[in-house]
mmCIF file of C-alpha atoms in Angstrom:
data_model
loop_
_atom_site.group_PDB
_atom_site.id
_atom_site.type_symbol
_atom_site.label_atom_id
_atom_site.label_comp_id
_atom_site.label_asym_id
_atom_site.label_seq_id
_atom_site.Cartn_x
_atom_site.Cartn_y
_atom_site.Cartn_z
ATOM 1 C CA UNK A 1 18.819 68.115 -29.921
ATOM 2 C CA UNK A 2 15.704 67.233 -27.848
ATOM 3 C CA UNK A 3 15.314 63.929 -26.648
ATOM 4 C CA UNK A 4 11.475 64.585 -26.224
ATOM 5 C CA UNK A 5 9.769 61.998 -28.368
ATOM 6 C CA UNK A 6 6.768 64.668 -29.966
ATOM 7 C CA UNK A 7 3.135 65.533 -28.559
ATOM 8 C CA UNK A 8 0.402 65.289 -30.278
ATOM 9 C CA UNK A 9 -1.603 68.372 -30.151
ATOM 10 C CA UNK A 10 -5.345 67.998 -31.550
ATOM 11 C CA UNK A 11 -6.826 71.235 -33.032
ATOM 12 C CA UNK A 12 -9.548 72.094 -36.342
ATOM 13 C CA UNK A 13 -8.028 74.408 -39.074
ATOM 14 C CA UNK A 14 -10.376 75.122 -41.859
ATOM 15 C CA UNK A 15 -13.486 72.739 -39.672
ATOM 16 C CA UNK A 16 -11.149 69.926 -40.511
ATOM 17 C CA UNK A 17 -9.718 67.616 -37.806
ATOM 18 C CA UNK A 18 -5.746 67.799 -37.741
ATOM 19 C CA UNK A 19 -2.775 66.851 -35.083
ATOM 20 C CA UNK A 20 0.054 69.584 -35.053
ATOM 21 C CA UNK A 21 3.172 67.942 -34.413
ATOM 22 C CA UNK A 22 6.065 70.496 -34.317
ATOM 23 C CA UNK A 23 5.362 72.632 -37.592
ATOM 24 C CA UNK A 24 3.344 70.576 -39.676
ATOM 25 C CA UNK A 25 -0.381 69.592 -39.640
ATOM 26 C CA UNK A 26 -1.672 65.996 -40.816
ATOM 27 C CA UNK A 27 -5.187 65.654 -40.781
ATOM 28 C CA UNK A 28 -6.700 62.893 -38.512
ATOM 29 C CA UNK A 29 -9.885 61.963 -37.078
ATOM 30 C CA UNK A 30 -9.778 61.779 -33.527
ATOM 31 C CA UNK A 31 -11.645 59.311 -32.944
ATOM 32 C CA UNK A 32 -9.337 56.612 -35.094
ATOM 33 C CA UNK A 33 -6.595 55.058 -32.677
ATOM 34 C CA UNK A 34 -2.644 56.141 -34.032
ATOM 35 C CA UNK A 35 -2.375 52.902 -35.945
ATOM 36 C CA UNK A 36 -4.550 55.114 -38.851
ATOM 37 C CA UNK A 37 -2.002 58.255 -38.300
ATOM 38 C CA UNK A 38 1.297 56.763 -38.716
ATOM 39 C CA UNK A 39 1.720 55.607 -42.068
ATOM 40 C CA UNK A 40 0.311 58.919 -43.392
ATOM 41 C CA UNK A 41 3.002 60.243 -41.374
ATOM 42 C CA UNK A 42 5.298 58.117 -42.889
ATOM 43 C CA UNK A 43 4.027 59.502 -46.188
ATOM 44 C CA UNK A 44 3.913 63.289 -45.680
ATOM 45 C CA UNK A 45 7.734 62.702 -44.666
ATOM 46 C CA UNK A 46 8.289 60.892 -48.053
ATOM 47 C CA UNK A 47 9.514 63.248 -51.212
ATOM 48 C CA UNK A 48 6.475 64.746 -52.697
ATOM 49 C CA UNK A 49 4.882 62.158 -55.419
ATOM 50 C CA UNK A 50 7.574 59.197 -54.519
ATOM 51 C CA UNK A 51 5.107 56.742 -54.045
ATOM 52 C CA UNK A 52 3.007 57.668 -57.393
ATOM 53 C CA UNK A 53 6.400 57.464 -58.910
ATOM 54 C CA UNK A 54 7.481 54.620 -57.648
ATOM 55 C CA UNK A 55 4.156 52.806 -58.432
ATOM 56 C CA UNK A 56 4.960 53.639 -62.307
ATOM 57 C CA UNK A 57 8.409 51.142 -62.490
ATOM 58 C CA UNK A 58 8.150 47.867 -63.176
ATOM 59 C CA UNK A 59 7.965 45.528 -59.765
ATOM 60 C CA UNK A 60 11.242 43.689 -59.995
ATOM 61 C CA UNK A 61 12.389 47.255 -59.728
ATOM 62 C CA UNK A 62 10.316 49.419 -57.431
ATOM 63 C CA UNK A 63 11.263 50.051 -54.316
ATOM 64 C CA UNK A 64 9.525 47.720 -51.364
ATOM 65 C CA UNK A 65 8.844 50.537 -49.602
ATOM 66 C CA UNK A 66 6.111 51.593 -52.018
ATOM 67 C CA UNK A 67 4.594 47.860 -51.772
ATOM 68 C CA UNK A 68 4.700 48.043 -48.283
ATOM 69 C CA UNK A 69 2.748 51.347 -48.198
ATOM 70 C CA UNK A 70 0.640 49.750 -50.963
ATOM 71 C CA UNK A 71 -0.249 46.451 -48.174
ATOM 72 C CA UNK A 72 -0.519 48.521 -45.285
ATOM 73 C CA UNK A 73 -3.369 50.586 -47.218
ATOM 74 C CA UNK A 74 -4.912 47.780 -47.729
ATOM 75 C CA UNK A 75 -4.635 46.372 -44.269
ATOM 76 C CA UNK A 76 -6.391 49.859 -42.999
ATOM 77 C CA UNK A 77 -9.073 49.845 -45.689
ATOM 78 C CA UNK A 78 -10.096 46.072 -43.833
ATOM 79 C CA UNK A 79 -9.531 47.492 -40.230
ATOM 80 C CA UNK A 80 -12.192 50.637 -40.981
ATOM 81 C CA UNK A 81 -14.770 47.925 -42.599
ATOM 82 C CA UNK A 82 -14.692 46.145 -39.436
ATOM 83 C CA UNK A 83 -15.913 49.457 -37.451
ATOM 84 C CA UNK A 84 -14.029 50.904 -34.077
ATOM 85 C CA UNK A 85 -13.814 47.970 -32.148
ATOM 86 C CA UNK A 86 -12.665 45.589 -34.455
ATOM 87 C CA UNK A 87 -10.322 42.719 -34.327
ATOM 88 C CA UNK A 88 -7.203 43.340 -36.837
ATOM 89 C CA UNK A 89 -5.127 40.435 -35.541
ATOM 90 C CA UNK A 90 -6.589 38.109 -38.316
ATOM 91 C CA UNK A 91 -6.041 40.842 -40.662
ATOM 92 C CA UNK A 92 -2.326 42.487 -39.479
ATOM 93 C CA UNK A 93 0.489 41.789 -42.012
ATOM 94 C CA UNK A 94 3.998 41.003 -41.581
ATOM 95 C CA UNK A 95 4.263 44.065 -44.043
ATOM 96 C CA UNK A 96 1.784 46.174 -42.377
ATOM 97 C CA UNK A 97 3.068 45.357 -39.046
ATOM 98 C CA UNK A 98 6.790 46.714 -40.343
ATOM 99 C CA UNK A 99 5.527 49.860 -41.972
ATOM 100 C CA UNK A 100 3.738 50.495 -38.772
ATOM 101 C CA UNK A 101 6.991 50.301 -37.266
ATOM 102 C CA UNK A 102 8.851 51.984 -38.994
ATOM 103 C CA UNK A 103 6.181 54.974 -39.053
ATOM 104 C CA UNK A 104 6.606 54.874 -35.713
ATOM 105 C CA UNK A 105 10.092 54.748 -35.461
ATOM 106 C CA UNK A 106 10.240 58.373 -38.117
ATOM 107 C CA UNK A 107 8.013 59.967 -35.805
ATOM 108 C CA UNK A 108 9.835 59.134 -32.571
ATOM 109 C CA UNK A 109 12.601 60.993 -34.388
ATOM 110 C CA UNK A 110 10.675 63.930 -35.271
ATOM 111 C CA UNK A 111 12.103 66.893 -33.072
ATOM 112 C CA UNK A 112 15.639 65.831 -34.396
ATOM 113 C CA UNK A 113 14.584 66.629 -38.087
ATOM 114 C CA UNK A 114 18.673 66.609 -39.130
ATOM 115 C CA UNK A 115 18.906 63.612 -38.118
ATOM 116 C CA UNK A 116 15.204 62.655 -39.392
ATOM 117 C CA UNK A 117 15.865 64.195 -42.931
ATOM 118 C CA UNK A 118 18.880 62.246 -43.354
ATOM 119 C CA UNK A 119 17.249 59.270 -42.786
ATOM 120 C CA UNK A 120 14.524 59.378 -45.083
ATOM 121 C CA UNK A 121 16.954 60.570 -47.712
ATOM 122 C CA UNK A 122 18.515 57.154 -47.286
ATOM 123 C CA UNK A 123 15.272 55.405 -46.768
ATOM 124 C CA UNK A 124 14.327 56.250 -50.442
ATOM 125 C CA UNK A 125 17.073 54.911 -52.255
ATOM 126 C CA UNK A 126 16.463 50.801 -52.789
ATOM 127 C CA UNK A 127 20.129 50.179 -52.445
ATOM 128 C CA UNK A 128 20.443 51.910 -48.862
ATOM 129 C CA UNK A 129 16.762 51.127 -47.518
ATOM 130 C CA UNK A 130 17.920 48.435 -45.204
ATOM 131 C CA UNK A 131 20.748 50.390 -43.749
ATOM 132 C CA UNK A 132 18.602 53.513 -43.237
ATOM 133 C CA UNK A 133 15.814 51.206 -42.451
ATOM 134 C CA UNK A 134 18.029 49.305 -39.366
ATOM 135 C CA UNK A 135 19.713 52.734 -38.418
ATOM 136 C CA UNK A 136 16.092 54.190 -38.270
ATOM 137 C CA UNK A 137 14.957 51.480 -35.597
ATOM 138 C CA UNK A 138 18.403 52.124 -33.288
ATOM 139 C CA UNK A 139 17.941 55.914 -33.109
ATOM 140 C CA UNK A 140 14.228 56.156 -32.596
ATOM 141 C CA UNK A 141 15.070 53.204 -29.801
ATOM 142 C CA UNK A 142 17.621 55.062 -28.299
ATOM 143 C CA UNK A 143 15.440 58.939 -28.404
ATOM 144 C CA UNK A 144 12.827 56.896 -26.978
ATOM 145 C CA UNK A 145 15.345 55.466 -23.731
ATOM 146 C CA UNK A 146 16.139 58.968 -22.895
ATOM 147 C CA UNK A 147 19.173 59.437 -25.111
ATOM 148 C CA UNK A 148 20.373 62.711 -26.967
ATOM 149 C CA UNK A 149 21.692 62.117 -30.377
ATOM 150 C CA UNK A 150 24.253 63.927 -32.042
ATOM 151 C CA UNK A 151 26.442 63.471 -34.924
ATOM 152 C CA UNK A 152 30.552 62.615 -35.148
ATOM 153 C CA UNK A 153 32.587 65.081 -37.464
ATOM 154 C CA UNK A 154 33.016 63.068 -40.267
ATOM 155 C CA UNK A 155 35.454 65.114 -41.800
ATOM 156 C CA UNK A 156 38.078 64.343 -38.916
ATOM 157 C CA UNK A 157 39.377 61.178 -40.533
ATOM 158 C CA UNK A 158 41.968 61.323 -38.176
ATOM 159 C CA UNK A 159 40.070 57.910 -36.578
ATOM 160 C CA UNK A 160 36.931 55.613 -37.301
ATOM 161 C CA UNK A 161 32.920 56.943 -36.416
ATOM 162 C CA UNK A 162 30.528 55.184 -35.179
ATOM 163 C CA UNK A 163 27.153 56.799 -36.600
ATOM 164 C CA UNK A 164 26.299 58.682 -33.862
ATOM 165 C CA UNK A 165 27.112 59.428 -29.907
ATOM 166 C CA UNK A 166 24.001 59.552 -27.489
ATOM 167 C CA UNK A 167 24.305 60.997 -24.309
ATOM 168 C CA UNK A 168 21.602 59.372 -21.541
ATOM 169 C CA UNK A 169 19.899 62.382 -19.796
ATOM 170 C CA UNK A 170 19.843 61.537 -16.564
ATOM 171 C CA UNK A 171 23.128 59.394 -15.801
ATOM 172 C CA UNK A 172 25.369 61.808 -18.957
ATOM 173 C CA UNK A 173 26.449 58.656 -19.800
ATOM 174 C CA UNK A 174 27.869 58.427 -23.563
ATOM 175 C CA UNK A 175 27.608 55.690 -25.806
ATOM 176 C CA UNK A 176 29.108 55.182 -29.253
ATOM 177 C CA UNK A 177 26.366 53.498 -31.299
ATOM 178 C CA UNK A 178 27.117 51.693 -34.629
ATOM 179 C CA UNK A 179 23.806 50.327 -36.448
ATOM 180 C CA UNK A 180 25.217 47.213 -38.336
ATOM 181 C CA UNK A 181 23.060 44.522 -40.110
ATOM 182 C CA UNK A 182 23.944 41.848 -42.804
ATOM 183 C CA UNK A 183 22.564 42.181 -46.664
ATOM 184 C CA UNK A 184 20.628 39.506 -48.485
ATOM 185 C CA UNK A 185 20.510 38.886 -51.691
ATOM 186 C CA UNK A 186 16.427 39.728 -52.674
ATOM 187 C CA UNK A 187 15.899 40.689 -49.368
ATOM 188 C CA UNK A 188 14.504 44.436 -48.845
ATOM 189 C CA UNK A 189 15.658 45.233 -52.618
ATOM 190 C CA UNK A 190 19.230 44.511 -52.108
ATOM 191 C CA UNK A 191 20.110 43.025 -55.798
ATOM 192 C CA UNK A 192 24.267 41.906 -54.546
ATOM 193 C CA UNK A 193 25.491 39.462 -52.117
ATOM 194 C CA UNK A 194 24.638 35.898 -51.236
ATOM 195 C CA UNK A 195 21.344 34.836 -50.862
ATOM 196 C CA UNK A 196 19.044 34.615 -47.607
ATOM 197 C CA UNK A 197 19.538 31.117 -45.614
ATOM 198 C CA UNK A 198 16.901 28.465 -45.944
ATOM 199 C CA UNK A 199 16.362 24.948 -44.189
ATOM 200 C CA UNK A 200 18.601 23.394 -46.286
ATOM 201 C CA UNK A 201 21.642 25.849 -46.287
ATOM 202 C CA UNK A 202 21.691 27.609 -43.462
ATOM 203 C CA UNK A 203 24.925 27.222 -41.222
ATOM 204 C CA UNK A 204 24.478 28.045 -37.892
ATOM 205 C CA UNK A 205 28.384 28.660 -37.033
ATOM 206 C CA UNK A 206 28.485 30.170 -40.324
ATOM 207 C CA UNK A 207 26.114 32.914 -39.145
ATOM 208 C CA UNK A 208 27.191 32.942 -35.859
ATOM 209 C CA UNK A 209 30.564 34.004 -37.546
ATOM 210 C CA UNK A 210 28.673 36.976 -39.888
ATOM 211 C CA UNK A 211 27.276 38.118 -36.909
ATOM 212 C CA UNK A 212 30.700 38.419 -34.664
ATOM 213 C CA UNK A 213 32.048 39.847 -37.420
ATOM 214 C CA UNK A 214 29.624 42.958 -37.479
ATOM 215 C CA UNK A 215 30.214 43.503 -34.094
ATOM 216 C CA UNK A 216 33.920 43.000 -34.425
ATOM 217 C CA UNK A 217 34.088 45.811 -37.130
ATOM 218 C CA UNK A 218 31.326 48.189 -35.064
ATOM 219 C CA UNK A 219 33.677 47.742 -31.704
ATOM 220 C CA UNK A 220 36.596 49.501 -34.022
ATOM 221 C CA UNK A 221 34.316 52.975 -33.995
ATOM 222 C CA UNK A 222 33.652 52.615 -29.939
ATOM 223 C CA UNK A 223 36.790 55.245 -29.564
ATOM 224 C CA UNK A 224 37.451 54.154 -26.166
ATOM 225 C CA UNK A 225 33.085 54.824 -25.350
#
């Protein structure tokens, strides 16, 4: 697959402003900066009416994905009131800020659309959004360092897998990359586990420990990378 993080390409179809990026077409005014484009890229890449469902199930149900969609509207609506040189960092959202990432993140993976697809098949289901949401951030970091991605044969279970290989362009060097993060209880609509930290509980050799322990269990699926 192509490391090549995609080009915009401005163009009118029908005397309406779009961007072609690959083979689709998502209309944008060019004269709004790519903070307006990304989470309607976000969306188009979303299963056809998933947000209008999920805005239809009760809250202590619906995915926070939709809410976060739901903010960062919101969040827009203020920056365009505010005209094109206004100030959003008054306005900008812990949520907004993450959706923006995570737009961005989907896009950088956009010319590895296996890879891309999987993802956001993930990304949809409450249970697996943090996973998805973590592995998102590692591959679009690692497409945008100059890194092929490709996939391990999962059906060899001859040994462990880390979730993918990426080969550096340049140097051919080949890592084995494991995306590993720790579940909350209530945290990102994970319902199981223990619940987040605070002031009072938290135990810093206690996380310390969690944390070694991902990285203990990743280093198992290095196979000698």
């Amino acid at each position: 697959m192509s490391r090549t993080i995609p080009a915009w390409i401005f163009t009118a179809r029908n005397g309406k402003d779009v961007v072609a990026i690959a083979d689709a077409e998502y209309p944008l005014d060019p004269s709004r900066p790519p903070v307006f484009f990304l989470p309607k890229y976000l969306e188009a890449r979303l299963p056809v009416g998933w947000i209008e469902a999920q805005e239809q199930i009760p809250l202590t149900e619906r995915h926070p994905l939709a809410d976060w969609l739901k903010e960062c509207r919101r969040f827009l609506a203020s920056l365009e009131d505010r005209g094109p040189l206004g100030e959003y960092k008054d306005i900008l959202t812990t949520t907004a800020a993450a959706v923006l990432l995570l737009a961005y993140d989907i896009y950088s993976l956009d010319r590895n659309r296996n890879l891309q697809d999987s993802l956001v098949e993930r990304l949809i289901v409450r249970q697996l959004f943090q996973g998805a949401h973590h592995e998102a951030s590692v591959a679009a970091t690692m497409m945008r360092a100059d890194f092929d991605i490709e996939f391990e044969d999962e059906s060899d279970s001859s040994r462990k897998h880390p979730e993918f290989i990426a080969t550096h362009h340049a140097s051919k060097t080949r890592i084995a990359v494991e995306a590993k993060s720790i579940h909350r209880k209530g945290i990102m609509g994970f319902d199981d586990g223990n619940p987040p930290p605070t002031v009072e509980t938290a135990n810093a050799h206690k996380i310390a420990a969690q944390v070694c322990g991902q990285v203990e269990k990743a280093l198992q699926k290095a196979n000698d990378l």
